[in-house]
XYZ file of C-alpha atoms in Angstrom:
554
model
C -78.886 -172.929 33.899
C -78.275 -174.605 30.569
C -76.916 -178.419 29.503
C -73.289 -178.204 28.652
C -73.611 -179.399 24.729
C -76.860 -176.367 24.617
C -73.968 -173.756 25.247
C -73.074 -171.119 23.100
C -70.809 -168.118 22.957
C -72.446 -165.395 24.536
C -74.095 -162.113 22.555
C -73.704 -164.518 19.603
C -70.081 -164.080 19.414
C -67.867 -166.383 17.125
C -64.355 -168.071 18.012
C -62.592 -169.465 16.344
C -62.130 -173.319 16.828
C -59.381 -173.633 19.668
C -60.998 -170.906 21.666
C -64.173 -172.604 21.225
C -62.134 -175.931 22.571
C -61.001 -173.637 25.529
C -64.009 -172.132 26.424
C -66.011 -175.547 26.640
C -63.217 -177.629 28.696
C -64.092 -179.355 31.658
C -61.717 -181.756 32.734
C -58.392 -180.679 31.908
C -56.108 -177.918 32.896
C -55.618 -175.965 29.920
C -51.913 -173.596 28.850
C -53.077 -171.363 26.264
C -50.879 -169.040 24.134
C -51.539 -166.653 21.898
C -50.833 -163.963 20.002
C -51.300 -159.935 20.244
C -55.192 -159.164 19.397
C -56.118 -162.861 19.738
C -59.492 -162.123 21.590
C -57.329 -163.618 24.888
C -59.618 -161.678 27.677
C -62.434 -162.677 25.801
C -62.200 -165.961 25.697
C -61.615 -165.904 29.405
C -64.924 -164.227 29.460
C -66.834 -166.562 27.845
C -65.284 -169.665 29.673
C -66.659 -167.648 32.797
C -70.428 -168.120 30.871
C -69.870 -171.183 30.034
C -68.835 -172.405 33.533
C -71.097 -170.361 35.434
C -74.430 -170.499 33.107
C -74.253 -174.277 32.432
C -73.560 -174.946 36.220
C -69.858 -176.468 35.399
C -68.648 -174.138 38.390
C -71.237 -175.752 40.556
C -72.975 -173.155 42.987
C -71.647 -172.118 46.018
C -67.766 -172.306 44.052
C -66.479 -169.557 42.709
C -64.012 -168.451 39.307
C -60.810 -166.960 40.518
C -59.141 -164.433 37.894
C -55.082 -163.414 38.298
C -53.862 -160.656 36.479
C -50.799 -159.035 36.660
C -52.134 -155.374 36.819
C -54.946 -153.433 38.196
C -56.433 -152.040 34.675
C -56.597 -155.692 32.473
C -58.477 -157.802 36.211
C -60.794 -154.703 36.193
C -61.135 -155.031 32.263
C -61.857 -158.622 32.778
C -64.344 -158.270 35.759
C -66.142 -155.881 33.282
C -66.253 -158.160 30.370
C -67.451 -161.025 32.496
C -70.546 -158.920 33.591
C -71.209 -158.048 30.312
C -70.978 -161.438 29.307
C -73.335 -163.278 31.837
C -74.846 -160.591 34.109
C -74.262 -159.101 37.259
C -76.208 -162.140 39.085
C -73.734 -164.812 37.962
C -70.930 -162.274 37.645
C -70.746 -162.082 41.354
C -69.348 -164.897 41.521
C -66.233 -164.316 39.869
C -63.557 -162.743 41.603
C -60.882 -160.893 39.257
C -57.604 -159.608 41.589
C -53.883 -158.698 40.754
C -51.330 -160.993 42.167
C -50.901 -158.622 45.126
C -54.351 -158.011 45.873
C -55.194 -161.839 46.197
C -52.209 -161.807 48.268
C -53.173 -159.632 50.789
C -56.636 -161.580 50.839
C -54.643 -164.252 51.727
C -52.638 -162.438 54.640
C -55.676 -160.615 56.248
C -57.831 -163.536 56.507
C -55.108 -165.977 57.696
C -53.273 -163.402 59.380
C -53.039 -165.239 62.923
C -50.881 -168.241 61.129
C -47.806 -165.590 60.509
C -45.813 -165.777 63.810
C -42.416 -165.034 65.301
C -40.488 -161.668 63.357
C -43.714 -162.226 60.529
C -46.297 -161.934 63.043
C -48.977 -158.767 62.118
C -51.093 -156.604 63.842
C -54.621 -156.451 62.822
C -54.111 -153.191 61.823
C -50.570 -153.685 60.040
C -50.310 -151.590 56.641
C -48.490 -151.827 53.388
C -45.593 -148.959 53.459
C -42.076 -148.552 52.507
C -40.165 -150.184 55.017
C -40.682 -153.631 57.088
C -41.766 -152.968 60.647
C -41.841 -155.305 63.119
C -46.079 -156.594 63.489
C -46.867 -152.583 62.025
C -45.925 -152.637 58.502
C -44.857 -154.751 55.252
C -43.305 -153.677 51.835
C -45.190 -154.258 48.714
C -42.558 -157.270 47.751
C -43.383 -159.439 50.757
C -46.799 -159.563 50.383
C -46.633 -162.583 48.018
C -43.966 -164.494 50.172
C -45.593 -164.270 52.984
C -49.543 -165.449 51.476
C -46.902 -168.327 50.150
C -45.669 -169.055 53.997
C -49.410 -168.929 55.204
C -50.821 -171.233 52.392
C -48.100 -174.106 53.032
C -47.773 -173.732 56.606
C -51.376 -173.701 57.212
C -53.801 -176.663 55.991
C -57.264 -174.723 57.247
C -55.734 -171.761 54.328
C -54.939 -174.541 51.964
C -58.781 -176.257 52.174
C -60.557 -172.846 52.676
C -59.108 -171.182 49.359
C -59.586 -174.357 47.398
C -63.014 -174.935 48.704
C -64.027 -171.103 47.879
C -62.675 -171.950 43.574
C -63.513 -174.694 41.567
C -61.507 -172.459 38.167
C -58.666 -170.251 38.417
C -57.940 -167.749 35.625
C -54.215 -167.145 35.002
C -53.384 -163.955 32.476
C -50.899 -162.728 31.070
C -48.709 -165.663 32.665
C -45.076 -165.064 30.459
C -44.786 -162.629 32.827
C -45.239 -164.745 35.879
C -42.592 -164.461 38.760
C -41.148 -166.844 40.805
C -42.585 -165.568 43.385
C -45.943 -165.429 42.020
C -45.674 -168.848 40.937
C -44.714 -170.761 43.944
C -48.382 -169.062 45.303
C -50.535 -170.923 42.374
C -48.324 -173.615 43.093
C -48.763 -174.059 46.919
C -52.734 -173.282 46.346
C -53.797 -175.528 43.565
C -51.363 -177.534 42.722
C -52.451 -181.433 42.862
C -56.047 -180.414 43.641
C -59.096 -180.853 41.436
C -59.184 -177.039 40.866
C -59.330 -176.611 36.978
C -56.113 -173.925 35.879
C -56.624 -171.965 32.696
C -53.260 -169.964 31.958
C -53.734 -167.670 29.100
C -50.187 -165.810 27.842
C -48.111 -164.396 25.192
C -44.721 -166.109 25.081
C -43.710 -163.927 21.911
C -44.889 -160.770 24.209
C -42.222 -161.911 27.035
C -40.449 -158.887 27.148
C -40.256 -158.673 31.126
C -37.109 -160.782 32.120
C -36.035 -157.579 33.969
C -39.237 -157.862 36.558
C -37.849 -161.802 37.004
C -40.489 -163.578 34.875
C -39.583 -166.801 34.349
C -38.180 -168.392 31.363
C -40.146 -171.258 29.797
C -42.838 -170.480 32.287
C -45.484 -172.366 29.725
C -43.556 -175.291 29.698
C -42.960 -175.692 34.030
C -46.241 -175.037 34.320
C -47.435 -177.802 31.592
C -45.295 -180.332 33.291
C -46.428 -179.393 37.244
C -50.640 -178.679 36.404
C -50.790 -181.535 33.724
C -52.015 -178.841 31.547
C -53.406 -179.280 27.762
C -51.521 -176.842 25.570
C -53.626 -175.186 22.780
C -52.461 -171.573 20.627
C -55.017 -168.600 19.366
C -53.495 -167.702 15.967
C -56.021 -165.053 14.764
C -55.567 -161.222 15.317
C -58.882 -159.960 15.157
C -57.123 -156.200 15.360
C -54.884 -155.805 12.693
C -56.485 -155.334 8.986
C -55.249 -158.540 6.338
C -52.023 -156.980 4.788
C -50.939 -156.262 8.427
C -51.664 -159.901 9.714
C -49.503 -161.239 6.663
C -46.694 -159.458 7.709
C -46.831 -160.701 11.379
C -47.461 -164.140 9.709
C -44.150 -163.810 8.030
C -42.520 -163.133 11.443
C -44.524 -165.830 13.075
C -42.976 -168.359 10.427
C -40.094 -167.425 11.688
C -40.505 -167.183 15.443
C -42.925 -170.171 15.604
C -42.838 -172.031 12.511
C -45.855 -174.710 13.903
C -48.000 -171.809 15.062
C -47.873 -169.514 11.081
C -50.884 -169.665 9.656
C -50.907 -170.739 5.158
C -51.394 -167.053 3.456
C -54.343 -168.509 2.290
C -56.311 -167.925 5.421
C -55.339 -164.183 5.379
C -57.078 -162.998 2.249
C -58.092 -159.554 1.570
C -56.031 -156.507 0.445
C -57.225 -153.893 3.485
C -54.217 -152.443 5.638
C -51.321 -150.263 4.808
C -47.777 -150.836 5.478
C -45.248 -148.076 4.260
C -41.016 -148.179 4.611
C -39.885 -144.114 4.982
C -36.267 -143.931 4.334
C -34.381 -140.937 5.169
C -31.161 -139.392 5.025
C -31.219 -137.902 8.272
C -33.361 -137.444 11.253
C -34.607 -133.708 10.472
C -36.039 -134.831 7.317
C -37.907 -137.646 9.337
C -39.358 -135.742 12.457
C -40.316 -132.895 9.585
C -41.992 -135.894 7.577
C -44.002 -137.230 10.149
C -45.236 -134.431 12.323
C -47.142 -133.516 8.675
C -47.642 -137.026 8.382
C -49.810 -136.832 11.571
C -51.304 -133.384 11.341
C -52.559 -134.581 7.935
C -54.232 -137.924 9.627
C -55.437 -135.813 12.095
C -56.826 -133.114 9.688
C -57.393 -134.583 6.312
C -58.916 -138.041 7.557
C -60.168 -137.415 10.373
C -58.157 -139.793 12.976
C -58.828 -139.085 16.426
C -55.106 -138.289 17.607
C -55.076 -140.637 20.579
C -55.322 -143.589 17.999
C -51.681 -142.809 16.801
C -48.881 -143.783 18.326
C -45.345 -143.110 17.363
C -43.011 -146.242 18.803
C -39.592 -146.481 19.781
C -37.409 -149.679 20.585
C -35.718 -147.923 23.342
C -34.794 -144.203 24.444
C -37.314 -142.496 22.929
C -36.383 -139.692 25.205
C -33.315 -139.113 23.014
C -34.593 -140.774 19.376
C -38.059 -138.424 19.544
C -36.389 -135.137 20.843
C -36.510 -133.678 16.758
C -39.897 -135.136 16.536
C -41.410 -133.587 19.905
C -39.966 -130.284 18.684
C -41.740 -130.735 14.888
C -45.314 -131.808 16.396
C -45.297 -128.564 19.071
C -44.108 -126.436 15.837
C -47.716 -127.917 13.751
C -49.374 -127.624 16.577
C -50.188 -131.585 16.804
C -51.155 -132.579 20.579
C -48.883 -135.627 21.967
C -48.381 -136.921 25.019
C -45.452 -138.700 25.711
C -45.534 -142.043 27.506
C -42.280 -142.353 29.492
C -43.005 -143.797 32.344
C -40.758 -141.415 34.359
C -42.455 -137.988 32.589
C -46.215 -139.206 32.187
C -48.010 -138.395 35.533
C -51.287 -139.316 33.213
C -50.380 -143.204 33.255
C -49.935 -143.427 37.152
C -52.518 -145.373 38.375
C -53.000 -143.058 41.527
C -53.779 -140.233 38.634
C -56.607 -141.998 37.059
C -58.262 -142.718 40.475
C -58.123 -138.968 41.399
C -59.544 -137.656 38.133
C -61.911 -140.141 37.387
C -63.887 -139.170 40.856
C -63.140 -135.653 39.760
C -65.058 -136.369 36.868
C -67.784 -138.376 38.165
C -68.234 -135.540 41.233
C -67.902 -132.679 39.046
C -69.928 -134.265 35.672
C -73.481 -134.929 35.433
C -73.269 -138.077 33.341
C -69.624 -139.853 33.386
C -70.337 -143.596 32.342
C -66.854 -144.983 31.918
C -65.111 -143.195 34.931
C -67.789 -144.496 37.078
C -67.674 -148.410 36.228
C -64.029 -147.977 36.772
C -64.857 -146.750 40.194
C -67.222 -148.994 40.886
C -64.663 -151.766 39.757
C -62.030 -150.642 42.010
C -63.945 -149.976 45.036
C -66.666 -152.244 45.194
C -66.542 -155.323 42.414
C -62.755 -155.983 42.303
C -62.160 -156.497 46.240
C -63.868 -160.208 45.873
C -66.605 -158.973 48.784
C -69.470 -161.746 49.012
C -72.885 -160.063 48.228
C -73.910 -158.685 51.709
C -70.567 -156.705 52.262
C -70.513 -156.050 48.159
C -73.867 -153.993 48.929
C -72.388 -152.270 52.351
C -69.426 -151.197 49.985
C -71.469 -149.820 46.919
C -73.809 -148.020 49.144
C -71.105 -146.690 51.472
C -69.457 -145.443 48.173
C -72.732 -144.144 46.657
C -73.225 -141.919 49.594
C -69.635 -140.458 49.668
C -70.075 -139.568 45.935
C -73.292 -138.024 46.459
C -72.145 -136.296 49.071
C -69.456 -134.449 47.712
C -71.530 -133.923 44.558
C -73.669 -131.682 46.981
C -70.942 -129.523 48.726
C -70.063 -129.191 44.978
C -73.681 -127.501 44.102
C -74.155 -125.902 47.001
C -70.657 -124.447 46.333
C -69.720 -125.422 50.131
C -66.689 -126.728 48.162
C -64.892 -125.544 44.832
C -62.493 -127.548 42.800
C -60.729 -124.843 41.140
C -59.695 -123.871 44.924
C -56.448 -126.195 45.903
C -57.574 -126.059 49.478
C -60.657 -127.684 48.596
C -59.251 -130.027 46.105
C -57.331 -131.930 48.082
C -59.807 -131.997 51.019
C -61.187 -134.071 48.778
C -58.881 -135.767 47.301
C -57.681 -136.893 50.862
C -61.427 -137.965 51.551
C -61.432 -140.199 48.442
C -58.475 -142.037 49.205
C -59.372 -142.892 52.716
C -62.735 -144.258 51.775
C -60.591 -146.348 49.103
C -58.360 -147.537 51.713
C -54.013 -146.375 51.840
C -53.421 -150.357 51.250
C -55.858 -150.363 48.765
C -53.907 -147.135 46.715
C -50.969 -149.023 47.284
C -51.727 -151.806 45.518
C -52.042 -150.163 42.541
C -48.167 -149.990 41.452
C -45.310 -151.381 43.305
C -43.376 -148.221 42.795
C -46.044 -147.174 45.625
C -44.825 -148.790 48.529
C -41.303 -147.059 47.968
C -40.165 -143.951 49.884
C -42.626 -141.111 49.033
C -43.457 -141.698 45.913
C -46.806 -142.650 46.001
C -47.500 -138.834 47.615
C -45.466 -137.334 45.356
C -47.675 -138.735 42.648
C -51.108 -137.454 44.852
C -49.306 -133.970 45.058
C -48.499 -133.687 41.348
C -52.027 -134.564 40.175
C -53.725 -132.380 42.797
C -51.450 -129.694 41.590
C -52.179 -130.291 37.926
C -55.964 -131.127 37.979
C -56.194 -127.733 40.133
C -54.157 -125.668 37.300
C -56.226 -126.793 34.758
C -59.639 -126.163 36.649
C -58.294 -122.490 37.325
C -57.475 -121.445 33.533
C -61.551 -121.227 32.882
C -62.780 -124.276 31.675
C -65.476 -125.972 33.255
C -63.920 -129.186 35.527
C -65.333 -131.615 32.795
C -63.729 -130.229 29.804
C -60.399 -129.455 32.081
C -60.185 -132.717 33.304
C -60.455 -134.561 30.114
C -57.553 -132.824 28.818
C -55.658 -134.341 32.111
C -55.916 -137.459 30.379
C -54.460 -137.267 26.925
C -57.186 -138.572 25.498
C -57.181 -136.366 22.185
C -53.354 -136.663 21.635
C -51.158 -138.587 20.021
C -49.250 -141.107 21.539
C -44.849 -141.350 21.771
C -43.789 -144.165 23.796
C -41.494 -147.369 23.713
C -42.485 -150.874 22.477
C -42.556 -152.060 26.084
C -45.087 -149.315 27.011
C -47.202 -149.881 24.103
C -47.996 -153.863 25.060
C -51.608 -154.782 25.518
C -52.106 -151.519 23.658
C -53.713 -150.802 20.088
C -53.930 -148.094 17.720
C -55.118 -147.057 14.167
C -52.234 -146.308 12.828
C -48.345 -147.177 14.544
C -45.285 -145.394 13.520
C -42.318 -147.571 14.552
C -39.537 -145.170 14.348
C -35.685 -146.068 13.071
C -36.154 -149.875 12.081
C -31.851 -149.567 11.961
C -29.127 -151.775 13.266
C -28.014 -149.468 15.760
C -31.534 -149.243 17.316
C -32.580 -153.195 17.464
C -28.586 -154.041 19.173
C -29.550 -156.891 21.617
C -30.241 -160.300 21.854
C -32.041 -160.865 18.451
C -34.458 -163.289 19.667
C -35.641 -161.098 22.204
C -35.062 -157.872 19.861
C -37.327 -159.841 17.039
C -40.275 -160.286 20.150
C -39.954 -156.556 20.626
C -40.234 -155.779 16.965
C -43.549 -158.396 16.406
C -44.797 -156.822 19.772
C -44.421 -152.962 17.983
C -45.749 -154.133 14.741
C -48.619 -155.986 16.018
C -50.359 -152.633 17.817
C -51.432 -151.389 14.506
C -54.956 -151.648 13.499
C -54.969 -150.347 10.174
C -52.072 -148.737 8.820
C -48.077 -149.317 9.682
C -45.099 -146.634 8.900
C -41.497 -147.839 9.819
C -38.846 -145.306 9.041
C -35.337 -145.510 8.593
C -32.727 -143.041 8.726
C -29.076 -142.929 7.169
C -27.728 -140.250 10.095
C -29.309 -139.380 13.496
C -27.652 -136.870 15.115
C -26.534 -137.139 18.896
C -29.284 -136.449 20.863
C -28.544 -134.091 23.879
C -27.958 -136.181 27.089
C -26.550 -138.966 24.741
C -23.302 -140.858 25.683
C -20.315 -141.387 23.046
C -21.843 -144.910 22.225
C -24.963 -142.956 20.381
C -24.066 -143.989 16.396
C -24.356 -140.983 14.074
C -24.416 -143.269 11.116
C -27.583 -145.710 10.829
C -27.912 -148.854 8.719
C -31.495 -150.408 7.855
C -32.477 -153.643 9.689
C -32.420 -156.061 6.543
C -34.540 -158.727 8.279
C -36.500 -156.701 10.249
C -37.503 -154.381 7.145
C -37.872 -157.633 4.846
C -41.309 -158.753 6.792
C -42.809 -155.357 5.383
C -40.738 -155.278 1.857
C -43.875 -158.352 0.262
C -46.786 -155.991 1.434
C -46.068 -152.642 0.703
């Protein structure tokens, strides 16, 4: 343990000055906005060091960290380790919204009573049944009925935290906030809500407007802003500068505190949309070939559609032979959270040395459920044995992957020893109808046909995930995300048609992926797509303002 004013950042780090502030508070809640590439999860990780290492989270209390999905409170969890060690990292419990939820609900089970009473063996399915079974949406309801009905809840969760961690809170719910509320609210529990408000581009899943603002007012909170984008090179940052002058005028930086000349930024006007996808599939073979740019660190964006605006483009990559992987939601069995459980384990069983599947594992299984250190070692070692286990029947060839009988024996095997609930957590779309098995089926079936065309499981497997191919997917998709180089495709009236204040987030959202070099084209025709409706526009006009940002750094 360390005095407070001996602190510094940890693996001699550097933030900049309101991080530093945010990292180092004691005695005030804290709102904290900031913008894409800001260093946001790791400044949460270094308040964790700060608050654990110089005893500021006093010992036996504990850090709480909210996230909204199951990859960024695993990434967190990670970075926290890294940060201060496993010893001090065990204390710091990193869950979605749901998951702490159902911590909530299994441990204070008994206060639900009447038509909410449970079993002790209820589950998480698609329908609500009577003490058996709850849906996926009234998980957080109901840990918000236990937590104000019940004052032993109340005392026992704020006795266990003396910090909570909220990220990613735009895109807090209702919901989701009335269980912060009923926990911590007028307690001496120090909040630290870290978000985005120009990356609010969720109304749809009912995040709350102004969210920042309710929640400064209720927690008393200290509002501070991150302005620096560590991940965009200097002639990129000016141009999101620009747009933050406009979006935020207090929060633009002066142009002097962006110097340097690195970055690209290129306008490609066309007169129609063969010219384009022709363009840019040689575009990206060229990156590929010529410099050298590993194809998963491109990424062709779309405002919306991209199932219709990229059909000319899909057809002009396959023709060069340039691998892509498409990203809607709806077609991409590689971004389903089930998926990556299945063929990371596939990985880890069938690979001698798999380093980054296996954290994530570990993560999921054994650090991310919150377990104090006695059950946290029951877990690991009850996991260590499974894996070992069916890395045996794998040697001794009692088992064979490329076989789909054995496959998903084993599949099914994993996802009991993770737990059904546990699975379910992992999207919401799971606890709907079948869908959650229809996503188990469809990666069973495709890990098994790429296992049977030769290829040992390693080399097949990695090709599951798309992680040599370029990327085609829509602004929304691509938040949180970063890439070398961005292609933000038809920057065109017609394309950006909404609400301009929320169409300009989109755009600064789109813009603000790219690492190193940004393309936005523009076409003067597209023709209808097929499966377009009559309101598809054949003739395209250029987004003046949107275009403008670009037009000083080109």
């Amino acid at each position: 343990m360390i005095r407070v004013e001996q602190w510094s950042p940890a693996d001699g780090l550097s933030l900049e000055p309101n991080a530093l502030v945010a990292a180092k508070e004691i005695d005030r809640n804290l709102a904290l906005t900031a913008g894409p590439g800001a260093g946001k999860t790791e400044m949460l990780a270094q308040r964790a060091d700060f608050l654990l290492r110089t005893g500021s989270c006093r010992y036996p209390k504990r850090i709480l960290a909210i996230s909204f999905k199951v990859d960024a409170s695993q990434n967190l969890k990670a970075r926290v380790r890294k940060r201060c060690g496993q010893e001090l990292a065990a204390r710091f419990d990193s869950h979605t919204f749901h998951a702490f939820a159902k911590r909530i609900i299994d441990r204070f089970r008994l206060v639900l009573t009447g038509r909410d009473a449970l079993d002790p063996d209820y589950s998480i399915g698609k329908h609500r049944v009577q003490r058996r079974s709850i849906t996926f949406d009234d998980m957080v309801p109901l840990a918000v009925q236990i937590v104000e009905s019940s004052q032993i809840a109340r005392n026992a969760i704020r006795q266990t935290y003396s910090h909570v961690f909220l990220d990613e809170f735009q895109d807090c719910t209702n919901a989701q906030y009335e269980l912060i509320k009923a926990c911590f609210q007028d307690t001496t529990v120090r909040l630290t809500a870290v978000g985005d408000t120009k990356q609010r581009i969720m109304g749809w899943a009912g995040a709350l407007e102004g969210i920042f603002e309710s929640y400064a007012e209720d927690f008393d909170a200290h509002p501070l802003n991150l302005y620096q984008n560590f991940r965009s090179e200097p002639r990129l940052r000016r141009m999101q500068n620009a747009m933050v002058h406009v979006m935020d005028p207090p929060a633009a930086l002066d142009g002097a505190d962006l110097p340097g000349d690195e970055g690209e930024i290129e306008v490609l006007r066309f007169d129609n949309d063969d010219d384009e996808a022709e363009a840019l599939a040689d575009s990206v073979r060229g990156w590929i070939d010529d410099e050298g740019v590993n194809p998963s660190e491109i990424a062709v964006l779309v405002s919306k559609q991209q199932n219709l605006y990229c059909q000319k483009l899909r057809a002009a990559l396959d023709a060069k032979g340039v691998p892509y992987r498409d990203e809607d939601a709806t077609q991409n069995l590689a971004s389903e959270p089930v998926a990556n459980l299945i063929v990371d384990f596939l990985l880890v069983a069938a690979g001698q040395r798999q380093p980054g599947p296996f954290q994530r594992l570990l993560d999921l299984v054994v650090f991310g459920r919150g377990l104090d250190q006695e059950n946290e070692y029951r877990a690991r070692s009850r996991w260590n044995r499974f894996v070992a286990t069916v890395k045996q029947r794998l040697a001794a060839e009692e088992a064979d992957l490329a076989d789909l009988d054995d496959l998903r024996t084993i599949v099914n095997e994993l996802l009991d020893i993770v737990g059904r609930d546990a699975v379910v957590a992992l999207s919401s779309e799971y606890a709907h109808g079948d869908y959650l098995q229809l996503q188990i089926d469809a990666t069973t079936d495709r890990a098994h046909t790429l296992m049977s065309e030769g290829d040992d499981p390693v080399t097949a497997l990695a090709s599951f995930s798309g992680d040599q191919a370029a990327k085609i997917m829509s602004i929304h998709k691509s938040k949180g995300l970063e890439f070398d180089t961005v292609v933000v495709l038809g920057v065109e009236k017609q394309t950006f048609w909404g609400d301009q204040d929320a169409e300009r987030s989109a755009y600064f959202v789109g813009i603000s992926r790219a690492k190193r070099r940004l393309y936005l084209t523009v076409c003067n025709e597209r023709e209808r797509p097929e499966g377009a409706n009559n309101r598809w526009n054949v003739a395209r006009t250029e987004h003046d303002e949107f275009v403008g940002y670009a037009t000083p750094y080109l």
